[in-house]
Amino acid sequence: MTMDYEDLDRRARDILRGNDRGGYTLPTDGLYPYQWNWDSAFAAWGFAEFDLARAWTELETLFSGQWPNGMVPHILFHRPNAGYFPGPDVWGAEGIGPILSSGISQPPVAATFVRAIFEKDRTLGEPHARALFPKLVAWHRWFRDWRTEAGAVVVTHPWEAGRDNAPDWDGAMAAIDPVGVGEYKRRDTSHVDPAMRPTKYDYDRYIWLVQLGRRLRWDEAAMRTENPFRVADPAMTFILMRANRDLAILGRALGEDVGEIETWIGELEAGAAGLWNEEIGAYDSFDTRARKFSGCVTCASFLNWYGGVDDERMLSQIERVWSAKRYAVPSLDPGHPQFNSKRYWRGPVWAVFNTLIGLGLESCGRRDHAARLRETTRALIGEHGFAEYFDPIDGSPAGGGTFTWTAAVWLAWASPSARGA
Ligand code: GLC
């Protein structure tokens, strides 16, 4: 099939503009009607391909929601929307941050994109980068202080990982008895097919964890003691490692002291090494409460290159996983009994994960692998549109449509016109 790349570029720009709510971009209208943390960082990177000023605004709006303790929330509820559950009334975090928000964070990809956008035009970018730098440092310090165990980054809710329904969390979720969660009405299943979404079993536990945080007024010290869910995640660990590397480079360019950031990188490298699960021969999530690996090779396992860890052992793993199905990289190993090509984070391909894995392969000099992954992603989006995610068997689009981050990574990485990082 010959593709009209110019038309695809145009459609991607239209999606970003269409989801723009003035200063921030929705992941997609309907299903996700607010500003999401890492979606927004990807959106900024996409905007930077055609509107640098708008790219900076996106990041500045995201950081305008930063909490006094440094945390940058996973959702900013700028304007009420009855079509979304759980909204600000359920999170109960009013008064803590400057904007109504959730009480957890999300993968810290922002520093990497701040650096990339700064590199595109240093003169224009300098005041923006200078203002954002201390905010990024404060956020990363929050991760260091409240979200690391033995050097690896832990998540306190599956939503914090950005891979909501991944099998990585099954053990820790099973240990929760969602007693007293009460009645609630989900909204996600009225926007997309319930077969693609998490089950009621999972959702009860998601809400139970939100209620726990709310009861503790999102106090990190109390949560560290009381939250049964603390799972170390290779994706979060490698993403923060990369973010710190980029933040240190940015800081040096701005003449800032980056000694503290360099210490964090070393700690994260040690933490990531501890996530190597010998039994499956891959980086794996580790439940720090039950002291158990999840036993799953997932798309998170392949972020070692993105973190800057060029691990030979992962090359044969990625080759095995991506040749098992037509489209790489499935979010779960197709050989795993839980693999489901349509269900959220249990099989489908996310273009954003491909992008992060591809950027990593590129920066570690694994050019052939990176090029192959980029071509697959290009074909997937080119043939099947800007969906939230895709079936790895036939490429069919799934979840929400006209998705911001898919359009953004198209523009910045997958399109032939992309100038990227
Ligand atoms: C889902 C995804 C998460 C994303 C959000 C908005 O919750 O799992 O990663 O940030 O949707 O797109």
Tab-separated table of C-alpha atoms and ligand atoms in Angstrom:
chain	number	residue	atom	x	y	z
A	1	MET	CA	0.000	0.000	0.000
A	2	THR	CA	1.375	3.427	-0.837
A	3	MET	CA	0.739	5.915	1.868
A	4	ASP	CA	-0.006	9.567	1.647
A	5	TYR	CA	2.341	10.723	4.377
A	6	GLU	CA	1.529	14.375	3.932
A	7	ASP	CA	-2.106	13.621	4.524
A	8	LEU	CA	-1.230	11.611	7.629
A	9	ASP	CA	0.915	14.486	8.939
A	10	ARG	CA	-1.982	16.851	8.361
A	11	ARG	CA	-4.440	14.572	10.132
A	12	ALA	CA	-2.067	14.231	13.079
A	13	ARG	CA	-1.743	18.008	13.417
A	14	ASP	CA	-5.534	18.304	13.204
A	15	ILE	CA	-5.900	15.803	16.054
A	16	LEU	CA	-3.566	17.797	18.279
A	17	ARG	CA	-5.384	21.015	17.463
A	18	GLY	CA	-8.791	19.361	17.827
A	19	ASN	CA	-7.947	18.005	21.284
A	20	ASP	CA	-6.434	21.335	22.367
A	21	ARG	CA	-8.522	22.933	25.108
A	22	GLY	CA	-6.435	26.095	25.329
A	23	GLY	CA	-3.112	25.504	27.078
A	24	TYR	CA	-3.566	21.759	27.468
A	25	THR	CA	-4.551	18.846	25.275
A	26	LEU	CA	-7.011	16.031	26.038
A	27	PRO	CA	-5.814	12.471	25.332
A	28	THR	CA	-9.075	12.046	23.383
A	29	ASP	CA	-12.459	13.649	23.687
A	30	GLY	CA	-15.089	11.673	25.631
A	31	LEU	CA	-13.078	8.870	27.207
A	32	TYR	CA	-10.391	11.139	28.733
A	33	PRO	CA	-11.736	14.693	29.118
A	34	TYR	CA	-8.900	16.215	31.206
A	35	GLN	CA	-5.151	16.823	31.088
A	36	TRP	CA	-3.163	13.634	31.645
A	37	ASN	CA	0.456	13.874	32.684
A	38	TRP	CA	2.466	11.773	30.271
A	39	ASP	CA	-0.019	12.190	27.414
A	40	SER	CA	0.610	15.904	27.745
A	41	ALA	CA	4.386	15.522	27.580
A	42	PHE	CA	3.999	13.506	24.361
A	43	ALA	CA	1.578	16.134	23.052
A	44	ALA	CA	4.185	18.844	23.654
A	45	TRP	CA	6.748	16.841	21.690
A	46	GLY	CA	4.239	16.508	18.823
A	47	PHE	CA	3.362	20.209	18.870
A	48	ALA	CA	7.080	21.000	18.739
A	49	GLU	CA	7.112	19.693	15.162
A	50	PHE	CA	5.002	22.644	14.025
A	51	ASP	CA	4.370	25.091	16.893
A	52	LEU	CA	7.153	25.455	19.449
A	53	ALA	CA	5.392	28.111	21.499
A	54	ARG	CA	2.365	25.835	21.909
A	55	ALA	CA	4.666	22.972	22.927
A	56	TRP	CA	6.089	25.014	25.815
A	57	THR	CA	2.626	26.094	26.925
A	58	GLU	CA	1.530	22.461	27.187
A	59	LEU	CA	4.387	21.665	29.575
A	60	GLU	CA	3.904	24.847	31.564
A	61	THR	CA	0.222	24.064	32.087
A	62	LEU	CA	1.163	20.578	33.266
A	63	PHE	CA	3.603	21.945	35.818
A	64	SER	CA	1.107	24.576	36.993
A	65	GLY	CA	-0.579	21.647	38.761
A	66	GLN	CA	2.543	20.580	40.679
A	67	TRP	CA	1.952	19.888	44.384
A	68	PRO	CA	4.010	21.603	47.100
A	69	ASN	CA	5.780	18.271	47.759
A	70	GLY	CA	6.989	18.171	44.125
A	71	MET	CA	4.533	15.594	42.807
A	72	VAL	CA	3.041	16.284	39.380
A	73	PRO	CA	-0.430	14.684	39.315
A	74	HIS	CA	-1.515	12.157	36.735
A	75	ILE	CA	-4.726	14.076	35.966
A	76	LEU	CA	-5.430	17.801	36.218
A	77	PHE	CA	-9.158	18.474	36.408
A	78	HIS	CA	-9.125	21.923	34.835
A	79	ARG	CA	-12.855	21.996	34.123
A	80	PRO	CA	-15.542	19.711	35.597
A	81	ASN	CA	-16.818	16.977	33.285
A	82	ALA	CA	-19.660	14.704	34.334
A	83	GLY	CA	-18.714	12.114	31.716
A	84	TYR	CA	-15.638	10.936	33.628
A	85	PHE	CA	-15.255	8.687	36.644
A	86	PRO	CA	-13.439	8.896	39.078
A	87	GLY	CA	-13.539	12.701	39.152
A	88	PRO	CA	-12.161	15.179	41.687
A	89	ASP	CA	-14.866	14.374	44.267
A	90	VAL	CA	-13.631	10.776	44.418
A	91	TRP	CA	-9.923	11.678	44.622
A	92	GLY	CA	-10.598	14.155	47.434
A	93	ALA	CA	-7.342	16.057	46.922
A	94	GLU	CA	-8.802	19.571	46.876
A	95	GLY	CA	-6.661	22.120	48.650
A	96	ILE	CA	-3.433	20.117	48.341
A	97	GLY	CA	-2.288	21.277	44.915
A	98	PRO	CA	-2.958	24.528	43.067
A	99	ILE	CA	-5.408	22.849	40.651
A	100	LEU	CA	-7.964	20.092	41.339
A	101	SER	CA	-6.177	16.839	40.591
A	102	SER	CA	-5.741	13.143	41.223
A	103	GLY	CA	-3.430	12.112	44.071
A	104	ILE	CA	-0.881	9.998	42.182
A	105	SER	CA	1.666	10.676	39.443
A	106	GLN	CA	2.542	9.088	36.084
A	107	PRO	CA	5.672	8.079	34.112
A	108	PRO	CA	8.073	11.047	34.173
A	109	VAL	CA	8.793	11.403	30.460
A	110	ALA	CA	8.516	15.215	30.617
A	111	ALA	CA	12.204	16.047	31.248
A	112	THR	CA	13.226	14.121	28.133
A	113	PHE	CA	10.812	16.074	25.976
A	114	VAL	CA	11.694	19.376	27.633
A	115	ARG	CA	15.280	18.745	26.634
A	116	ALA	CA	14.279	17.705	23.088
A	117	ILE	CA	12.121	20.799	22.628
A	118	PHE	CA	14.828	23.046	24.065
A	119	GLU	CA	17.355	21.603	21.579
A	120	LYS	CA	15.113	22.609	18.662
A	121	ASP	CA	15.509	26.302	19.413
A	122	ARG	CA	17.694	27.194	22.368
A	123	THR	CA	17.069	30.910	22.166
A	124	LEU	CA	13.318	30.580	22.223
A	125	GLY	CA	13.493	27.696	24.698
A	126	GLU	CA	15.889	29.055	27.278
A	127	PRO	CA	13.476	31.068	29.468
A	128	HIS	CA	10.977	28.206	29.392
A	129	ALA	CA	13.601	25.564	30.170
A	130	ARG	CA	15.061	27.708	32.953
A	131	ALA	CA	11.677	28.082	34.618
A	132	LEU	CA	10.837	24.392	34.252
A	133	PHE	CA	14.224	23.049	35.389
A	134	PRO	CA	13.723	23.467	39.189
A	135	LYS	CA	10.193	22.079	38.886
A	136	LEU	CA	11.493	18.988	37.111
A	137	VAL	CA	14.203	18.573	39.746
A	138	ALA	CA	11.562	18.830	42.504
A	139	TRP	CA	9.403	16.202	40.803
A	140	HIS	CA	12.300	13.818	40.314
A	141	ARG	CA	13.345	14.387	43.943
A	142	TRP	CA	9.811	13.448	44.981
A	143	PHE	CA	10.236	10.179	43.068
A	144	ARG	CA	13.577	9.632	44.776
A	145	ASP	CA	12.138	10.314	48.242
A	146	TRP	CA	8.737	8.615	48.008
A	147	ARG	CA	8.747	6.203	45.109
A	148	THR	CA	11.959	4.215	45.269
A	149	GLU	CA	12.753	0.942	46.993
A	150	ALA	CA	16.300	-0.374	46.693
A	151	GLY	CA	16.826	2.112	43.873
A	152	ALA	CA	13.895	0.975	41.700
A	153	VAL	CA	10.786	3.109	41.158
A	154	VAL	CA	7.615	1.758	42.753
A	155	VAL	CA	4.037	2.580	41.844
A	156	THR	CA	1.323	2.910	44.468
A	157	HIS	CA	-1.599	2.395	42.079
A	158	PRO	CA	-1.710	0.653	38.675
A	159	TRP	CA	-2.756	3.989	37.122
A	160	GLU	CA	0.482	5.574	38.314
A	161	ALA	CA	2.412	3.262	35.972
A	162	GLY	CA	0.348	4.342	32.964
A	163	ARG	CA	-0.159	0.622	32.175
A	164	ASP	CA	-3.423	0.402	34.056
A	165	ASN	CA	-4.431	-3.166	33.521
A	166	ALA	CA	-1.061	-4.867	33.026
A	167	PRO	CA	-0.592	-8.357	34.505
A	168	ASP	CA	2.350	-6.945	36.477
A	169	TRP	CA	-0.116	-5.836	39.134
A	170	ASP	CA	-2.159	-9.044	39.423
A	171	GLY	CA	-0.394	-10.371	42.533
A	172	ALA	CA	-0.607	-7.116	44.476
A	173	MET	CA	-4.198	-6.581	43.322
A	174	ALA	CA	-5.212	-10.066	44.495
A	175	ALA	CA	-3.875	-9.239	47.953
A	176	ILE	CA	-6.417	-6.402	48.227
A	177	ASP	CA	-9.854	-7.133	49.639
A	178	PRO	CA	-11.878	-4.180	48.330
A	179	VAL	CA	-14.181	-4.205	51.315
A	180	GLY	CA	-16.407	-1.144	51.705
A	181	VAL	CA	-15.681	0.183	48.217
A	182	GLY	CA	-19.406	0.850	47.787
A	183	GLU	CA	-21.443	1.495	44.669
A	184	TYR	CA	-20.067	3.582	41.818
A	185	LYS	CA	-20.810	4.088	38.161
A	186	ARG	CA	-18.002	3.578	35.674
A	187	ARG	CA	-17.927	5.865	32.648
A	188	ASP	CA	-15.162	4.285	30.559
A	189	THR	CA	-17.351	1.381	29.446
A	190	SER	CA	-19.959	3.764	28.037
A	191	HIS	CA	-17.295	5.198	25.675
A	192	VAL	CA	-15.621	1.964	24.463
A	193	ASP	CA	-16.354	-1.764	24.275
A	194	PRO	CA	-16.207	-3.252	27.836
A	195	ALA	CA	-14.306	-6.275	26.435
A	196	MET	CA	-11.331	-3.975	25.855
A	197	ARG	CA	-11.426	-2.406	29.314
A	198	PRO	CA	-10.438	-3.574	32.798
A	199	THR	CA	-12.928	-5.845	34.574
A	200	LYS	CA	-15.088	-5.008	37.624
A	201	TYR	CA	-12.715	-7.091	39.760
A	202	ASP	CA	-9.871	-4.715	38.812
A	203	TYR	CA	-11.978	-1.587	39.000
A	204	ASP	CA	-13.134	-2.306	42.573
A	205	ARG	CA	-9.483	-2.457	43.601
A	206	TYR	CA	-8.559	0.704	41.661
A	207	ILE	CA	-11.270	2.617	43.504
A	208	TRP	CA	-10.431	1.026	46.850
A	209	LEU	CA	-6.840	2.302	46.454
A	210	VAL	CA	-8.089	5.809	45.599
A	211	GLN	CA	-10.299	5.746	48.708
A	212	LEU	CA	-7.308	4.706	50.825
A	213	GLY	CA	-5.205	7.624	49.555
A	214	ARG	CA	-8.061	10.015	50.115
A	215	ARG	CA	-8.549	8.765	53.685
A	216	LEU	CA	-4.828	9.369	54.315
A	217	ARG	CA	-5.149	12.813	52.702
A	218	TRP	CA	-2.484	11.680	50.191
A	219	ASP	CA	0.162	11.883	52.900
A	220	GLU	CA	3.168	10.046	51.456
A	221	ALA	CA	4.621	8.923	54.792
A	222	ALA	CA	1.289	7.402	55.859
A	223	MET	CA	0.792	5.789	52.453
A	224	ARG	CA	4.239	4.232	52.555
A	225	THR	CA	3.189	2.382	55.704
A	226	GLU	CA	-0.412	1.588	54.865
A	227	ASN	CA	-0.689	1.060	51.131
A	228	PRO	CA	-0.555	-2.675	50.326
A	229	PHE	CA	0.238	-1.794	46.710
A	230	ARG	CA	3.909	-0.921	46.143
A	231	VAL	CA	5.188	-2.559	43.001
A	232	ALA	CA	8.581	-1.772	41.474
A	233	ASP	CA	8.191	-1.214	37.756
A	234	PRO	CA	10.959	-1.493	35.136
A	235	ALA	CA	9.204	1.073	32.908
A	236	MET	CA	9.055	3.711	35.634
A	237	THR	CA	12.626	2.949	36.656
A	238	PHE	CA	14.077	3.213	33.134
A	239	ILE	CA	11.924	6.238	32.293
A	240	LEU	CA	13.121	8.141	35.372
A	241	MET	CA	16.708	7.070	34.636
A	242	ARG	CA	16.472	8.504	31.131
A	243	ALA	CA	14.664	11.594	32.409
A	244	ASN	CA	17.476	12.229	34.881
A	245	ARG	CA	20.116	11.805	32.177
A	246	ASP	CA	18.298	14.350	30.011
A	247	LEU	CA	17.722	16.671	32.952
A	248	ALA	CA	21.443	16.592	33.777
A	249	ILE	CA	22.319	17.456	30.159
A	250	LEU	CA	19.755	20.263	30.176
A	251	GLY	CA	20.992	21.513	33.545
A	252	ARG	CA	24.591	21.620	32.321
A	253	ALA	CA	23.528	23.584	29.235
A	254	LEU	CA	21.804	26.076	31.544
A	255	GLY	CA	24.828	26.306	33.851
A	256	GLU	CA	23.050	24.586	36.764
A	257	ASP	CA	24.609	22.279	39.333
A	258	VAL	CA	23.633	18.702	38.430
A	259	GLY	CA	25.538	16.747	41.102
A	260	GLU	CA	22.372	15.589	42.877
A	261	ILE	CA	20.838	14.375	39.610
A	262	GLU	CA	23.959	12.355	38.813
A	263	THR	CA	23.687	10.563	42.150
A	264	TRP	CA	20.101	9.622	41.344
A	265	ILE	CA	21.176	8.085	38.017
A	266	GLY	CA	23.616	5.755	39.777
A	267	GLU	CA	20.959	4.709	42.289
A	268	LEU	CA	18.471	3.966	39.533
A	269	GLU	CA	21.020	1.881	37.627
A	270	ALA	CA	21.501	-0.268	40.713
A	271	GLY	CA	17.723	-0.442	41.217
A	272	ALA	CA	17.115	-1.524	37.615
A	273	ALA	CA	19.721	-4.296	37.902
A	274	GLY	CA	17.682	-5.608	40.856
A	275	LEU	CA	14.622	-5.945	38.581
A	276	TRP	CA	16.316	-8.606	36.475
A	277	ASN	CA	14.255	-11.777	36.862
A	278	GLU	CA	16.556	-14.698	36.120
A	279	GLU	CA	13.647	-17.105	35.783
A	280	ILE	CA	12.224	-15.359	32.709
A	281	GLY	CA	15.489	-13.759	31.577
A	282	ALA	CA	14.085	-10.225	31.483
A	283	TYR	CA	13.475	-7.080	33.503
A	284	ASP	CA	10.287	-7.614	35.455
A	285	SER	CA	7.997	-5.915	37.964
A	286	PHE	CA	8.577	-6.779	41.605
A	287	ASP	CA	5.931	-6.656	44.324
A	288	THR	CA	7.871	-5.148	47.213
A	289	ARG	CA	5.227	-6.196	49.773
A	290	ALA	CA	5.074	-9.881	48.818
A	291	ARG	CA	8.747	-9.868	47.638
A	292	LYS	CA	7.752	-11.526	44.351
A	293	PHE	CA	8.390	-10.949	40.638
A	294	SER	CA	5.364	-10.895	38.335
A	295	GLY	CA	6.946	-13.385	35.923
A	296	CYS	CA	5.850	-11.433	32.808
A	297	VAL	CA	7.804	-10.128	29.846
A	298	THR	CA	5.960	-6.936	28.929
A	299	CYS	CA	6.601	-3.815	26.865
A	300	ALA	CA	8.048	-2.338	30.076
A	301	SER	CA	10.821	-4.957	30.042
A	302	PHE	CA	12.213	-3.396	26.842
A	303	LEU	CA	12.813	0.101	28.141
A	304	ASN	CA	16.368	-0.727	29.263
A	305	TRP	CA	17.806	0.909	26.116
A	306	TYR	CA	15.694	3.990	26.738
A	307	GLY	CA	17.185	4.153	30.226
A	308	GLY	CA	20.645	3.913	28.656
A	309	VAL	CA	21.297	0.265	29.584
A	310	ASP	CA	22.398	-1.607	26.454
A	311	ASP	CA	21.672	-5.134	27.628
A	312	GLU	CA	22.461	-7.900	25.086
A	313	ARG	CA	20.189	-10.303	26.910
A	314	MET	CA	17.128	-8.253	26.006
A	315	LEU	CA	17.816	-8.339	22.247
A	316	SER	CA	16.845	-11.977	21.848
A	317	GLN	CA	13.785	-11.347	24.029
A	318	ILE	CA	12.544	-8.472	21.891
A	319	GLU	CA	13.181	-10.427	18.697
A	320	ARG	CA	11.224	-13.381	20.050
A	321	VAL	CA	8.285	-11.257	21.214
A	322	TRP	CA	7.967	-9.156	18.099
A	323	SER	CA	8.252	-11.959	15.613
A	324	ALA	CA	5.498	-13.870	17.410
A	325	LYS	CA	2.862	-11.476	16.070
A	326	ARG	CA	2.627	-9.308	12.987
A	327	TYR	CA	2.891	-5.966	14.736
A	328	ALA	CA	5.467	-5.149	17.388
A	329	VAL	CA	5.700	-4.626	20.318
A	330	PRO	CA	2.818	-6.361	22.108
A	331	SER	CA	2.276	-5.056	25.648
A	332	LEU	CA	2.439	-8.638	26.919
A	333	ASP	CA	4.487	-11.591	25.681
A	334	PRO	CA	2.196	-13.504	23.262
A	335	GLY	CA	3.402	-16.716	24.930
A	336	HIS	CA	1.958	-15.673	28.296
A	337	PRO	CA	-1.336	-17.366	29.293
A	338	GLN	CA	-2.907	-13.948	30.012
A	339	PHE	CA	-2.148	-12.622	26.501
A	340	ASN	CA	-5.237	-11.065	24.935
A	341	SER	CA	-4.791	-9.076	21.733
A	342	LYS	CA	-7.594	-6.641	22.595
A	343	ARG	CA	-7.625	-6.198	26.351
A	344	TYR	CA	-6.044	-3.155	27.930
A	345	TRP	CA	-2.288	-3.613	28.521
A	346	ARG	CA	-2.518	-7.393	28.187
A	347	GLY	CA	-1.475	-7.759	24.573
A	348	PRO	CA	-2.230	-4.742	22.341
A	349	VAL	CA	0.476	-2.488	20.896
A	350	TRP	CA	0.835	1.110	22.075
A	351	ALA	CA	2.597	3.403	19.607
A	352	VAL	CA	3.973	5.424	22.529
A	353	PHE	CA	5.719	2.413	23.996
A	354	ASN	CA	7.154	1.554	20.579
A	355	THR	CA	8.444	5.094	20.411
A	356	LEU	CA	10.170	4.951	23.780
A	357	ILE	CA	11.675	1.554	22.975
A	358	GLY	CA	12.742	2.842	19.540
A	359	LEU	CA	14.305	6.011	20.934
A	360	GLY	CA	16.215	3.815	23.355
A	361	LEU	CA	17.451	1.436	20.653
A	362	GLU	CA	18.550	4.445	18.594
A	363	SER	CA	20.446	6.058	21.430
A	364	CYS	CA	22.241	2.790	22.198
A	365	GLY	CA	23.323	2.523	18.531
A	366	ARG	CA	21.004	-0.427	17.770
A	367	ARG	CA	20.030	1.209	14.511
A	368	ASP	CA	18.608	-1.809	12.678
A	369	HIS	CA	16.279	-2.731	15.485
A	370	ALA	CA	15.223	0.892	15.910
A	371	ALA	CA	14.547	1.281	12.185
A	372	ARG	CA	12.499	-1.895	12.100
A	373	LEU	CA	10.387	-0.788	15.028
A	374	ARG	CA	9.840	2.608	13.507
A	375	GLU	CA	8.707	1.030	10.235
A	376	THR	CA	6.214	-1.219	11.990
A	377	THR	CA	4.841	1.730	13.924
A	378	ARG	CA	4.613	3.755	10.729
A	379	ALA	CA	2.686	0.945	9.026
A	380	LEU	CA	0.416	0.439	12.005
A	381	ILE	CA	-0.637	4.079	12.214
A	382	GLY	CA	-0.570	4.594	8.449
A	383	GLU	CA	-2.869	1.631	7.816
A	384	HIS	CA	-5.079	1.783	10.902
A	385	GLY	CA	-5.218	5.402	12.043
A	386	PHE	CA	-4.501	7.328	15.208
A	387	ALA	CA	-6.065	4.906	17.662
A	388	GLU	CA	-5.320	4.651	21.368
A	389	TYR	CA	-3.745	1.229	20.756
A	390	PHE	CA	-3.742	-1.623	18.227
A	391	ASP	CA	-4.277	-5.357	17.965
A	392	PRO	CA	-0.817	-6.910	17.348
A	393	ILE	CA	-2.284	-9.697	15.213
A	394	ASP	CA	-4.182	-7.744	12.551
A	395	GLY	CA	-3.417	-4.144	13.539
A	396	SER	CA	-7.048	-3.276	14.101
A	397	PRO	CA	-7.512	-0.044	16.039
A	398	ALA	CA	-8.837	-0.259	19.591
A	399	GLY	CA	-9.824	1.914	22.543
A	400	GLY	CA	-10.376	5.611	21.881
A	401	GLY	CA	-9.919	7.121	18.377
A	402	THR	CA	-8.222	10.382	17.286
A	403	PHE	CA	-5.749	9.922	20.102
A	404	THR	CA	-3.378	12.728	20.987
A	405	TRP	CA	-0.298	10.702	21.875
A	406	THR	CA	-0.568	8.512	18.787
A	407	ALA	CA	-0.758	11.650	16.631
A	408	ALA	CA	2.143	13.182	18.573
A	409	VAL	CA	4.504	10.239	18.151
A	410	TRP	CA	3.533	10.042	14.514
A	411	LEU	CA	4.645	13.633	13.990
A	412	ALA	CA	7.778	13.468	16.137
A	413	TRP	CA	9.022	9.941	15.445
A	414	ALA	CA	7.074	7.622	13.139
A	415	SER	CA	6.373	9.871	10.152
A	416	PRO	CA	9.037	10.187	7.440
A	417	SER	CA	8.923	13.943	8.072
A	418	ALA	CA	9.638	13.562	11.808
A	419	ARG	CA	12.540	15.500	13.249
A	420	GLY	CA	11.988	13.971	16.669
A	421	ALA	CA	14.429	14.093	19.539
B	1	GLC	C1	-5.116	5.173	30.269
B	1	GLC	C2	-3.679	4.705	30.039
B	1	GLC	C3	-2.723	5.776	30.536
B	1	GLC	C4	-3.045	7.101	29.849
B	1	GLC	C5	-4.524	7.470	29.986
B	1	GLC	C6	-4.901	8.649	29.121
B	1	GLC	O1	-5.411	5.333	31.609
B	1	GLC	O2	-3.438	3.476	30.629
B	1	GLC	O3	-1.392	5.404	30.288
B	1	GLC	O4	-2.248	8.104	30.347
B	1	GLC	O5	-5.321	6.384	29.596
B	1	GLC	O6	-4.582	8.404	27.783
